Short mmCIF file of C-alpha atoms and ligand atoms in Angstrom, two decimals:
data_model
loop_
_atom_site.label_atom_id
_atom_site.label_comp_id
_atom_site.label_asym_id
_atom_site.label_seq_id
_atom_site.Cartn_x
_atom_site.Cartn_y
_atom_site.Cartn_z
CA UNK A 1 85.87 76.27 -70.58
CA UNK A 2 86.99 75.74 -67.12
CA UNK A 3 85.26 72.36 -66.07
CA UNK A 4 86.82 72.38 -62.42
CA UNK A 5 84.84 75.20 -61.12
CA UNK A 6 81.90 72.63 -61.64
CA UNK A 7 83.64 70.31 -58.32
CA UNK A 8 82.03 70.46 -55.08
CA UNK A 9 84.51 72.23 -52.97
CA UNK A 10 85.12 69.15 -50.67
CA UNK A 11 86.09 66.97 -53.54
CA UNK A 12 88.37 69.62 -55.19
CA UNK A 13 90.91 69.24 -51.52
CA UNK A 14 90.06 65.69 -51.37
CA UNK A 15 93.66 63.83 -51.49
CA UNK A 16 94.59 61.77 -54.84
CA UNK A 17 95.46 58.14 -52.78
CA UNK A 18 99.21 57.78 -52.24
CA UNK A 19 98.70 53.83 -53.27
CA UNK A 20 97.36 54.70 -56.54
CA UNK A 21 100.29 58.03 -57.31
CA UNK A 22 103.32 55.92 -56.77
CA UNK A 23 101.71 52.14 -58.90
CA UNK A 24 101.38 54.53 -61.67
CA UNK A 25 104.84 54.74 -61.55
CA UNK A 26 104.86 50.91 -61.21
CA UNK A 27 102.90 50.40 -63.85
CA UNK A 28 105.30 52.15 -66.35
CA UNK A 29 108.30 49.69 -65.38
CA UNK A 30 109.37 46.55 -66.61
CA UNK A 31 110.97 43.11 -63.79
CA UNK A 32 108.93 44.73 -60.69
CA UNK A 33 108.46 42.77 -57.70
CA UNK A 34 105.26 44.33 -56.17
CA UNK A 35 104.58 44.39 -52.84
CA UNK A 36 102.02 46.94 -53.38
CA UNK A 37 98.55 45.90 -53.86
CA UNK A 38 96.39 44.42 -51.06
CA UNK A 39 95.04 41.72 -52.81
CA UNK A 40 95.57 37.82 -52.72
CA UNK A 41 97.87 36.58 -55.49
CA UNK A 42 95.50 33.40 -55.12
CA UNK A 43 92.60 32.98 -57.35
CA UNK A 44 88.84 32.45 -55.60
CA UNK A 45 88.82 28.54 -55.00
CA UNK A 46 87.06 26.75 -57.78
CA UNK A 47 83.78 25.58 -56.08
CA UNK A 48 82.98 29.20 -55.15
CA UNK A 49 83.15 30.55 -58.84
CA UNK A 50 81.18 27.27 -59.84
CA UNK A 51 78.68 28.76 -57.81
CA UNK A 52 78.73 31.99 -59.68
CA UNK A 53 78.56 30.14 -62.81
CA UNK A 54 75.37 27.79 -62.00
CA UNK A 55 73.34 30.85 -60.92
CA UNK A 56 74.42 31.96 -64.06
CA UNK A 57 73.15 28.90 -66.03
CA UNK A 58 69.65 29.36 -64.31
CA UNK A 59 69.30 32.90 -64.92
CA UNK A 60 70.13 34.62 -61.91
CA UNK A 61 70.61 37.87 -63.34
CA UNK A 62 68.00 40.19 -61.27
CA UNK A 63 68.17 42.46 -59.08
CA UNK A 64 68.03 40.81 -55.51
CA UNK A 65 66.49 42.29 -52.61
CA UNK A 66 68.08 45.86 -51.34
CA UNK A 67 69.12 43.63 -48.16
CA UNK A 68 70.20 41.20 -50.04
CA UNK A 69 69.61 37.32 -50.67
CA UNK A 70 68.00 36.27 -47.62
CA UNK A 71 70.09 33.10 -48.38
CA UNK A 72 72.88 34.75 -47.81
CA UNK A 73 71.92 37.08 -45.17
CA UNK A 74 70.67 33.47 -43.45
CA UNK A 75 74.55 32.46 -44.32
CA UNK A 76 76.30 35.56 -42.89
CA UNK A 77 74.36 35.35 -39.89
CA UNK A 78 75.48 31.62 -39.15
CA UNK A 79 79.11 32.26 -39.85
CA UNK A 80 79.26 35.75 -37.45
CA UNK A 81 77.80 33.55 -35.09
CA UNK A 82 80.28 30.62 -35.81
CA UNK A 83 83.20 32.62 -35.79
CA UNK A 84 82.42 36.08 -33.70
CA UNK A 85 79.81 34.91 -31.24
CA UNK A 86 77.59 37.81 -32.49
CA UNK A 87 73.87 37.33 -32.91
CA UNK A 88 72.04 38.49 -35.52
CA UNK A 89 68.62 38.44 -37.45
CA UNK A 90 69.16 37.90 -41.33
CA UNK A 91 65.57 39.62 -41.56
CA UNK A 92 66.37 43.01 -40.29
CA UNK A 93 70.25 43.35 -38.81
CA UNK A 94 71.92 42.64 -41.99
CA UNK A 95 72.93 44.90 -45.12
CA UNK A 96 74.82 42.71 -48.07
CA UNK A 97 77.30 45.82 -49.54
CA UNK A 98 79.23 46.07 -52.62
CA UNK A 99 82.70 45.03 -50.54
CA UNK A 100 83.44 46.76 -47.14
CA UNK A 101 84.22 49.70 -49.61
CA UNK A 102 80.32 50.48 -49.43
CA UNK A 103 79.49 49.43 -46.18
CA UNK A 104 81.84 52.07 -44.71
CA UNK A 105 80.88 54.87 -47.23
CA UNK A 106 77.07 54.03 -46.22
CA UNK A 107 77.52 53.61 -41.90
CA UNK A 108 79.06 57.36 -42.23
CA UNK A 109 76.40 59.09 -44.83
CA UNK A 110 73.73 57.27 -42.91
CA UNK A 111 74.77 58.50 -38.92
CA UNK A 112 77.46 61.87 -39.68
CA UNK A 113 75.86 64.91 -39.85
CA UNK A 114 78.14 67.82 -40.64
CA UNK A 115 80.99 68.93 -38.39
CA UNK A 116 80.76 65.34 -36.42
CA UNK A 117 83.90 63.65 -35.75
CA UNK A 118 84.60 60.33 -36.49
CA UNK A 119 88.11 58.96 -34.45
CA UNK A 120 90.17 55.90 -36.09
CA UNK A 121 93.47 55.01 -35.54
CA UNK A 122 96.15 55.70 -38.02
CA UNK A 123 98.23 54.65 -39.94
CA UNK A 124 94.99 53.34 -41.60
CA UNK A 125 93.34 51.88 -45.10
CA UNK A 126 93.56 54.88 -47.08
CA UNK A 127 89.72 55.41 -47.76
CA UNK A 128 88.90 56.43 -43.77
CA UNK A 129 90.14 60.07 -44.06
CA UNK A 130 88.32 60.83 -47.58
CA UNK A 131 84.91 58.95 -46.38
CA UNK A 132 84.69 60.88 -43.59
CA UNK A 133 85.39 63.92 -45.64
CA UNK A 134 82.63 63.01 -47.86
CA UNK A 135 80.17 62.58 -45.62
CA UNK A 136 81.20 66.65 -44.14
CA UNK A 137 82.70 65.22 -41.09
CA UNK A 138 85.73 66.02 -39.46
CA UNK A 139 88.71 63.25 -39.48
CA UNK A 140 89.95 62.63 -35.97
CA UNK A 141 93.13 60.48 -36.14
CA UNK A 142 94.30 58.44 -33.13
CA UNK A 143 98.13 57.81 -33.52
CA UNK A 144 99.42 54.09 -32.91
CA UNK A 145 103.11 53.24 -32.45
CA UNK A 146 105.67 50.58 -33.01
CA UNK A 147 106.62 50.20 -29.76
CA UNK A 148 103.23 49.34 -29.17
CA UNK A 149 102.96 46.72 -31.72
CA UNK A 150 100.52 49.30 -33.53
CA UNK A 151 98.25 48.56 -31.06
CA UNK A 152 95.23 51.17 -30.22
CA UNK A 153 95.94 52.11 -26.78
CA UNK A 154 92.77 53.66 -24.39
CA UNK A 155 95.46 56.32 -23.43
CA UNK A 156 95.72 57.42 -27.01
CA UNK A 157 92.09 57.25 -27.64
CA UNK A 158 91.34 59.45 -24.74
CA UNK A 159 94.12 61.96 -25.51
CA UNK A 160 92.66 62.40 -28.58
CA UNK A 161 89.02 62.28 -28.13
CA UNK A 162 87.48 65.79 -28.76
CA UNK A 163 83.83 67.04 -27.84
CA UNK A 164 81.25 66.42 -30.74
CA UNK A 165 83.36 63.01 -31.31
CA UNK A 166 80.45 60.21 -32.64
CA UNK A 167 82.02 57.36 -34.28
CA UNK A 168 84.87 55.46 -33.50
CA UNK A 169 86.01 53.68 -36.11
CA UNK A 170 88.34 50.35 -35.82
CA UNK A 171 90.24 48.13 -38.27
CA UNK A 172 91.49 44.94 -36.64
CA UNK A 173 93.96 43.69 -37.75
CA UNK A 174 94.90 46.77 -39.43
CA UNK A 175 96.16 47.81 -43.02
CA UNK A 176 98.73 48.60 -43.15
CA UNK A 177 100.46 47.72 -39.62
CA UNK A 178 98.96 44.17 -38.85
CA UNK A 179 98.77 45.13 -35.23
CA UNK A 180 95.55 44.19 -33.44
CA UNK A 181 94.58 44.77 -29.65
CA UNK A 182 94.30 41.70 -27.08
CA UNK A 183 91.06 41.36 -25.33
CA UNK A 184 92.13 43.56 -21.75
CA UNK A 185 92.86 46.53 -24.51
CA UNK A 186 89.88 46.13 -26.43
CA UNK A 187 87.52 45.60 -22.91
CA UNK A 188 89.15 48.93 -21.98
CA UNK A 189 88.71 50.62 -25.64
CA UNK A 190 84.95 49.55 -25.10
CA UNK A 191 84.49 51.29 -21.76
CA UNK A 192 85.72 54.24 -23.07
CA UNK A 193 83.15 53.96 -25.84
CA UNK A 194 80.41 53.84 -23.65
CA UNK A 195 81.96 56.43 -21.12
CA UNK A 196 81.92 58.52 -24.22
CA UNK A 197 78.59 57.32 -26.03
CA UNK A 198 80.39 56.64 -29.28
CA UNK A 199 79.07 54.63 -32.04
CA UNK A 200 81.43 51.54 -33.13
CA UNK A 201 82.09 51.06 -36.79
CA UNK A 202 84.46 47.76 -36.41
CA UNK A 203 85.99 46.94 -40.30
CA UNK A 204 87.19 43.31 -39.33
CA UNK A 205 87.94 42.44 -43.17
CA UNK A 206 91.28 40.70 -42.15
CA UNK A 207 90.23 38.92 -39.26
CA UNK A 208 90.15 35.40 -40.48
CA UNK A 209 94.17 35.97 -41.32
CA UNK A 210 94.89 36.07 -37.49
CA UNK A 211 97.92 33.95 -37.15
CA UNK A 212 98.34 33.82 -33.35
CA UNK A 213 96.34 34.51 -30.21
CA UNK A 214 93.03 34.19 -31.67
CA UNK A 215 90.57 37.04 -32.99
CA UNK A 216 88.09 39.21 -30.86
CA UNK A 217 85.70 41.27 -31.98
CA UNK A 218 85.03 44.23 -29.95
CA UNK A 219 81.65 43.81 -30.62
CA UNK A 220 80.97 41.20 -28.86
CA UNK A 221 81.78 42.39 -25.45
CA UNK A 222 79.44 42.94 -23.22
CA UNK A 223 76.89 46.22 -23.96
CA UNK A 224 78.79 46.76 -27.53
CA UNK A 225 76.63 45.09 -30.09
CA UNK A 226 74.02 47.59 -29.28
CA UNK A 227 76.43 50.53 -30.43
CA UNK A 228 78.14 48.63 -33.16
CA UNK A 229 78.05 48.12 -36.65
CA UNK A 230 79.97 44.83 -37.52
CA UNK A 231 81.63 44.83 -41.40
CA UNK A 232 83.27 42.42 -43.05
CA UNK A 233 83.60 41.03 -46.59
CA UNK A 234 84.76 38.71 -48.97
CA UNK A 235 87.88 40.00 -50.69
CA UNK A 236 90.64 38.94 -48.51
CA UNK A 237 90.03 35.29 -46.63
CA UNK A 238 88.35 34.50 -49.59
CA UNK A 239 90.55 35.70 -52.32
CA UNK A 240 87.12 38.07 -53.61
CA UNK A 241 88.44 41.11 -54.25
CA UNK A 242 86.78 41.55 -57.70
CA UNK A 243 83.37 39.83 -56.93
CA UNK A 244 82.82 43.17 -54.54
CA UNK A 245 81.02 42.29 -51.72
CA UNK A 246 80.61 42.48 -48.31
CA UNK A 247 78.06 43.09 -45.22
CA UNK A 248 77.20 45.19 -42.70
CA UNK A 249 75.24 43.67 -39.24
CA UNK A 250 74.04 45.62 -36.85
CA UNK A 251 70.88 47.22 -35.06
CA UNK A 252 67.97 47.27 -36.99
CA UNK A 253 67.46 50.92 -36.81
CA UNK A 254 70.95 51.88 -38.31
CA UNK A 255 70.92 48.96 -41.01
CA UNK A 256 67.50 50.25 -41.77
CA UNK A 257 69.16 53.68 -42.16
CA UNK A 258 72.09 52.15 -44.30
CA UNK A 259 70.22 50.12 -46.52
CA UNK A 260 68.01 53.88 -47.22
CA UNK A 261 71.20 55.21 -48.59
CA UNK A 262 72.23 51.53 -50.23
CA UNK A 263 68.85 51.42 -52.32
CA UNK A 264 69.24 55.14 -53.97
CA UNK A 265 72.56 54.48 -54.76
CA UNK A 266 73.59 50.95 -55.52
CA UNK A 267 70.12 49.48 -55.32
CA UNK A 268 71.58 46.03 -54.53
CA UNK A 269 74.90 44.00 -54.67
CA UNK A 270 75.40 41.84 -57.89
CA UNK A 271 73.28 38.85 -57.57
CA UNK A 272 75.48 36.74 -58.73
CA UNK A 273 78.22 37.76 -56.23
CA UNK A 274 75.49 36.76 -53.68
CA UNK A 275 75.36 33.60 -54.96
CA UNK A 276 79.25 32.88 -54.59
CA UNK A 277 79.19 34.75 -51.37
CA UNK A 278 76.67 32.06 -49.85
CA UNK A 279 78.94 29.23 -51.47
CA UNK A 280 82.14 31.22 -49.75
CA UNK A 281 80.14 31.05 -46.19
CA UNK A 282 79.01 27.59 -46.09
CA UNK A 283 81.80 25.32 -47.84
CA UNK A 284 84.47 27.91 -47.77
CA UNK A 285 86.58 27.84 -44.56
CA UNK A 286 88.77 24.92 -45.47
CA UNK A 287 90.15 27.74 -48.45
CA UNK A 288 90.64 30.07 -46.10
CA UNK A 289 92.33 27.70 -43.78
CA UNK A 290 94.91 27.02 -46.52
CA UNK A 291 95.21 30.24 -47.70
CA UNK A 292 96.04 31.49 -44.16
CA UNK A 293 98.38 28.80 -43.63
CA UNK A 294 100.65 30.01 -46.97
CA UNK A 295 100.30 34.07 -46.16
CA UNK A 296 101.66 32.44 -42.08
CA UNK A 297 104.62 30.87 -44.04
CA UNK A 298 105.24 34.00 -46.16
CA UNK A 299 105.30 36.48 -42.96
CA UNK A 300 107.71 34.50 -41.15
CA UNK A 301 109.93 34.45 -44.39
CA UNK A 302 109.53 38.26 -44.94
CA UNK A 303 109.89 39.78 -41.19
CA UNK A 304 113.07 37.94 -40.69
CA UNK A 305 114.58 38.84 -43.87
CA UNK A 306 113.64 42.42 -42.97
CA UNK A 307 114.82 41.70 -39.70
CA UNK A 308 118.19 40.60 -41.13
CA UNK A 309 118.72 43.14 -43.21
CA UNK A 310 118.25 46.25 -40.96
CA UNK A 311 114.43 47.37 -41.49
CA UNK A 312 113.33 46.40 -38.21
CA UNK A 313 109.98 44.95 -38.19
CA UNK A 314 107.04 43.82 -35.60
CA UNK A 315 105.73 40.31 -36.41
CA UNK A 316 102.14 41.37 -37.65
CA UNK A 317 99.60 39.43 -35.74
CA UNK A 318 97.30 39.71 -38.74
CA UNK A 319 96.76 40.73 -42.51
CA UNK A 320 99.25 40.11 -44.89
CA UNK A 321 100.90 43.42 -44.21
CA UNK A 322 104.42 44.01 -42.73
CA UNK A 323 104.95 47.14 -42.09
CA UNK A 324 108.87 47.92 -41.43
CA UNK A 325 110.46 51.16 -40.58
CA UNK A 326 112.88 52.57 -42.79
CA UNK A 327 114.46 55.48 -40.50
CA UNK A 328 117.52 53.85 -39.79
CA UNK A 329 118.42 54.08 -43.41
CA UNK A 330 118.48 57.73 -43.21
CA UNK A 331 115.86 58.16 -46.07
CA UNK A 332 111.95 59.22 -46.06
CA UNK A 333 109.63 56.67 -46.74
CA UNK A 334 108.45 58.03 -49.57
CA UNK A 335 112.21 58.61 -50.81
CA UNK A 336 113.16 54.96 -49.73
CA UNK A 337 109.99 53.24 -51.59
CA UNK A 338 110.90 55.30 -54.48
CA UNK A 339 114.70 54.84 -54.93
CA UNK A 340 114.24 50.71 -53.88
CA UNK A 341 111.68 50.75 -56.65
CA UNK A 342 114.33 53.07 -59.67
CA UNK A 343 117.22 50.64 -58.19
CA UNK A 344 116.02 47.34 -57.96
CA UNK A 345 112.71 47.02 -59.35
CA UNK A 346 110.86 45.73 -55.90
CA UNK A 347 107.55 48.32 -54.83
CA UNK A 348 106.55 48.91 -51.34
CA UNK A 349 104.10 51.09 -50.56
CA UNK A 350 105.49 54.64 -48.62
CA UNK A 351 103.97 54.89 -45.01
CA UNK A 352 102.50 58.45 -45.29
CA UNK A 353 100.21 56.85 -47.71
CA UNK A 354 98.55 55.31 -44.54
CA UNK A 355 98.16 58.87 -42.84
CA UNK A 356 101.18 60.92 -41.52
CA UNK A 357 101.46 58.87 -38.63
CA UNK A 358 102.89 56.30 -41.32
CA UNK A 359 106.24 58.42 -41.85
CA UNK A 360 109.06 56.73 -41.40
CA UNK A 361 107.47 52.81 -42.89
CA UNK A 362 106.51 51.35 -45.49
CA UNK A 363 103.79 48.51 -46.55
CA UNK A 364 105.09 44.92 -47.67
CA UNK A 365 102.03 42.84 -49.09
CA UNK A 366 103.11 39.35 -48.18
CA UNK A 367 99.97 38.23 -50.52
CA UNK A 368 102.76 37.54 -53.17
CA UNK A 369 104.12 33.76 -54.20
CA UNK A 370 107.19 32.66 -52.03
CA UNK A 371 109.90 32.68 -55.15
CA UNK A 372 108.54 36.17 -55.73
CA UNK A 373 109.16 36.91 -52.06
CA UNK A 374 112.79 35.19 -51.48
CA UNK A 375 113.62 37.53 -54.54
CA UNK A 376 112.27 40.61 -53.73
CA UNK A 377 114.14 40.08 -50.13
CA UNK A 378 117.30 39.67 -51.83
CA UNK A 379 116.65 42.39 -54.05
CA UNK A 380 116.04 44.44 -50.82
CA UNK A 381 119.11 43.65 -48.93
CA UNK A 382 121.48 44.47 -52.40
CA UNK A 383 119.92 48.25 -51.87
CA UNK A 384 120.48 48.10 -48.08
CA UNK A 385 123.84 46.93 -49.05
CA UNK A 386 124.03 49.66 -51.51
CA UNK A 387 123.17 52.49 -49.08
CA UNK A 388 125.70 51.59 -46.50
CA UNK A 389 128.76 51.69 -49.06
N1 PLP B 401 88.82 47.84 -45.29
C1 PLP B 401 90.13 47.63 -45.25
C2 PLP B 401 90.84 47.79 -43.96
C3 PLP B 401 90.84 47.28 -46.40
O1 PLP B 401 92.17 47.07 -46.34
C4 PLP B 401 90.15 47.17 -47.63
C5 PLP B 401 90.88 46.85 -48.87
O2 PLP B 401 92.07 46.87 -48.97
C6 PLP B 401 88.77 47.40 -47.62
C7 PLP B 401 88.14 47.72 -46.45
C8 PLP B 401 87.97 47.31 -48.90
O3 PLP B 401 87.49 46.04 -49.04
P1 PLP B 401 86.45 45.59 -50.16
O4 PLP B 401 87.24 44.97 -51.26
O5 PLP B 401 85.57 44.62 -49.44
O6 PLP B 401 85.71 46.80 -50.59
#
């Protein structure tokens, strides 16, 4: 029996991730370096998986509220205050998610109706295109550039604004570029916003791994909270990426909406996730501090190799992304990733993967010990080496 004529029609076209195509290759090999995976090599610090394991030893294992623990709703809302100078209620402005994964899949089922278009700029985390595709709306990428530091740009945004645009959606830093926008070009990214009456979606999920010039949150310019949903999570400045969780804040009417959605389909976040999650928030930030402070070392190592060896490369202001263009060696990316990875065993993820304003690059986790990192540089420059003979 044919099965597949069973598939909605919109999931049938929806893309297979380029990430996940090329690490099955990966997987299949033996000596690999990867570079691939977004994920900390580090291990969640002890004292926040004690946490986990007390609630577990007093039989925390219920469903919470759909919100969440208003613990840790309490917790979120002191740390976004801490660290973003936002202001929110934990009774009613806050949504705990399963990761940043959820949040965004419920902020566009819960506001796009069909045929509205949601703008983000691209390259960008692979999941924007098929969430908005989901949800029936129509994907409107904003290209960034190099030269720009993979910066958004207001020019860009308006040149590619189209009527019946609702949502603008932001990642800052950004996977996979690490380029962010200084506070002039987000003050002028939130005029347009309100010239334009669009609703922010701001993923800031890498934000605490700013390494120079501070973080800003668009929200919290003036008149922006009040057309902003505010997500963030726990898997990367924490080292969470398999607890899955994560928050959304914003107005009570559109959390309200969210958390509709949220309690038909995941009902609640694991509790004890929560529980680590509220550990993570209130004794957490000297982990993240050192964390940061290795991932700082690793990107200065990694862009100068890259540098060095002919794959010119911004510094990233944030993530642990570098994101270096491979043009000059006279191969795609996909080609380069793929031939580095059959020669000499080190993965990078190709560019297009990131949307096809990605040709031309490819993704370097730096979230990889420094040994592993020295090698897979030297590694690298052998192939350059290789290509130029
Ligand atoms: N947003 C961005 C920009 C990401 O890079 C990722 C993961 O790589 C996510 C969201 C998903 O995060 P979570 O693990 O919280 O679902």
């Amino acid at each position: 029996m044919d099965t597949n004529r069973f598939i909605a029609r919109h999931v049938v076209t929806l893309p297979k991730s380029g990430i996940r195509d090329f690490f099955e290759i990966v997987a299949k090999m033996k000596g690999v370096i990867s570079l691939g995976i977004g994920e900390p090599d580090f291990t969640t610090p002890w004292h926040i998986r004690e946490a986990a394991i007390y609630a577990l030893e007093k039989g925390k294992t219920h469903y919470t509220s759909n919100l969440g623990l208003i613990e840790l709703r309490r917790a979120i809302c002191g740390y976004v205050g801490r660290h973003y100078g936002l202001g929110y209620r934990p009774e009613s402005d806050v949504l705990v998610t399963v990761g940043v994964s959820e949040a965004i899949d419920l902020v566009l089922r819960a506001v796009v109706n069909p045929g509205d278009k949601v703008m983000y700029h691209q390259p960008c985390y692979v999941s924007y295109h098929p969430s908005v595709t989901l949800t029936h709306g129509i994907a409107v990428p904003v290209p960034t550039h190099a030269a720009d530091k993979f910066a958004l740009t207001v020019e860009a945004l308006a040149a590619a604004w189209q009527p019946g645009s609702k949502v603008l959606l932001l990642n800052l830093p950004c996977n996979p570029t690490g380029g962010t926008c200084d506070r002039a070009q987000l003050e002028a990214i939130a005029r347009f916003c309100v010239e334009k009456d669009l609703l922010v979606v701001s993923d800031e999920i890498y934000s605490e791994l700013t390494f120079e010039g501070g973080h800003t949150s668009i929200v919290s310019l003036p008149g922006m909270q009040e057309r902003s949903i505010f997500l963030h999570g726990f898997s990367k400045a924490f080292a969470m990426t398999g607890w899955r969780i994560g928050y959304a804040c914003g107005p009570a009417a559109l959390i309200e909406a969210m958390m509709r959605v949220h309690q038909y389909s995941m009902l609640c976040a694991s509790s004890l996730s929560q529980e680590a999650a509220v550990e993570a928030l209130l004794h957490g930030e000297d982990g993240v501090k050192r964390m940061r402070d290795q991932y700082h070392r690793r990107r200065d190592f990694v862009v100068r190799r890259f540098n060095e060896i002919g794959l010119a490369c911004n510094l990233p202001r944030g993530s642990f992304y570098a994101f270096p263009c491979v043009s000059a060696t006279g191969l795609g990316d996909r080609e380069f990733a793929v031939s580095l990875l059959e020669k000499e065993r080190v993965a990078m993820v190709p560019g297009t993967a990131f949307g096809e304003n990605g040709a031309g690059f490819v993704r370097a986790c730096f979230a990889t010990g420094y040994e592993q990192l020295v090698e897979a540089c030297d590694r690298t420059e052998r192939f350059m080496q290789g290509l130029r003979r």
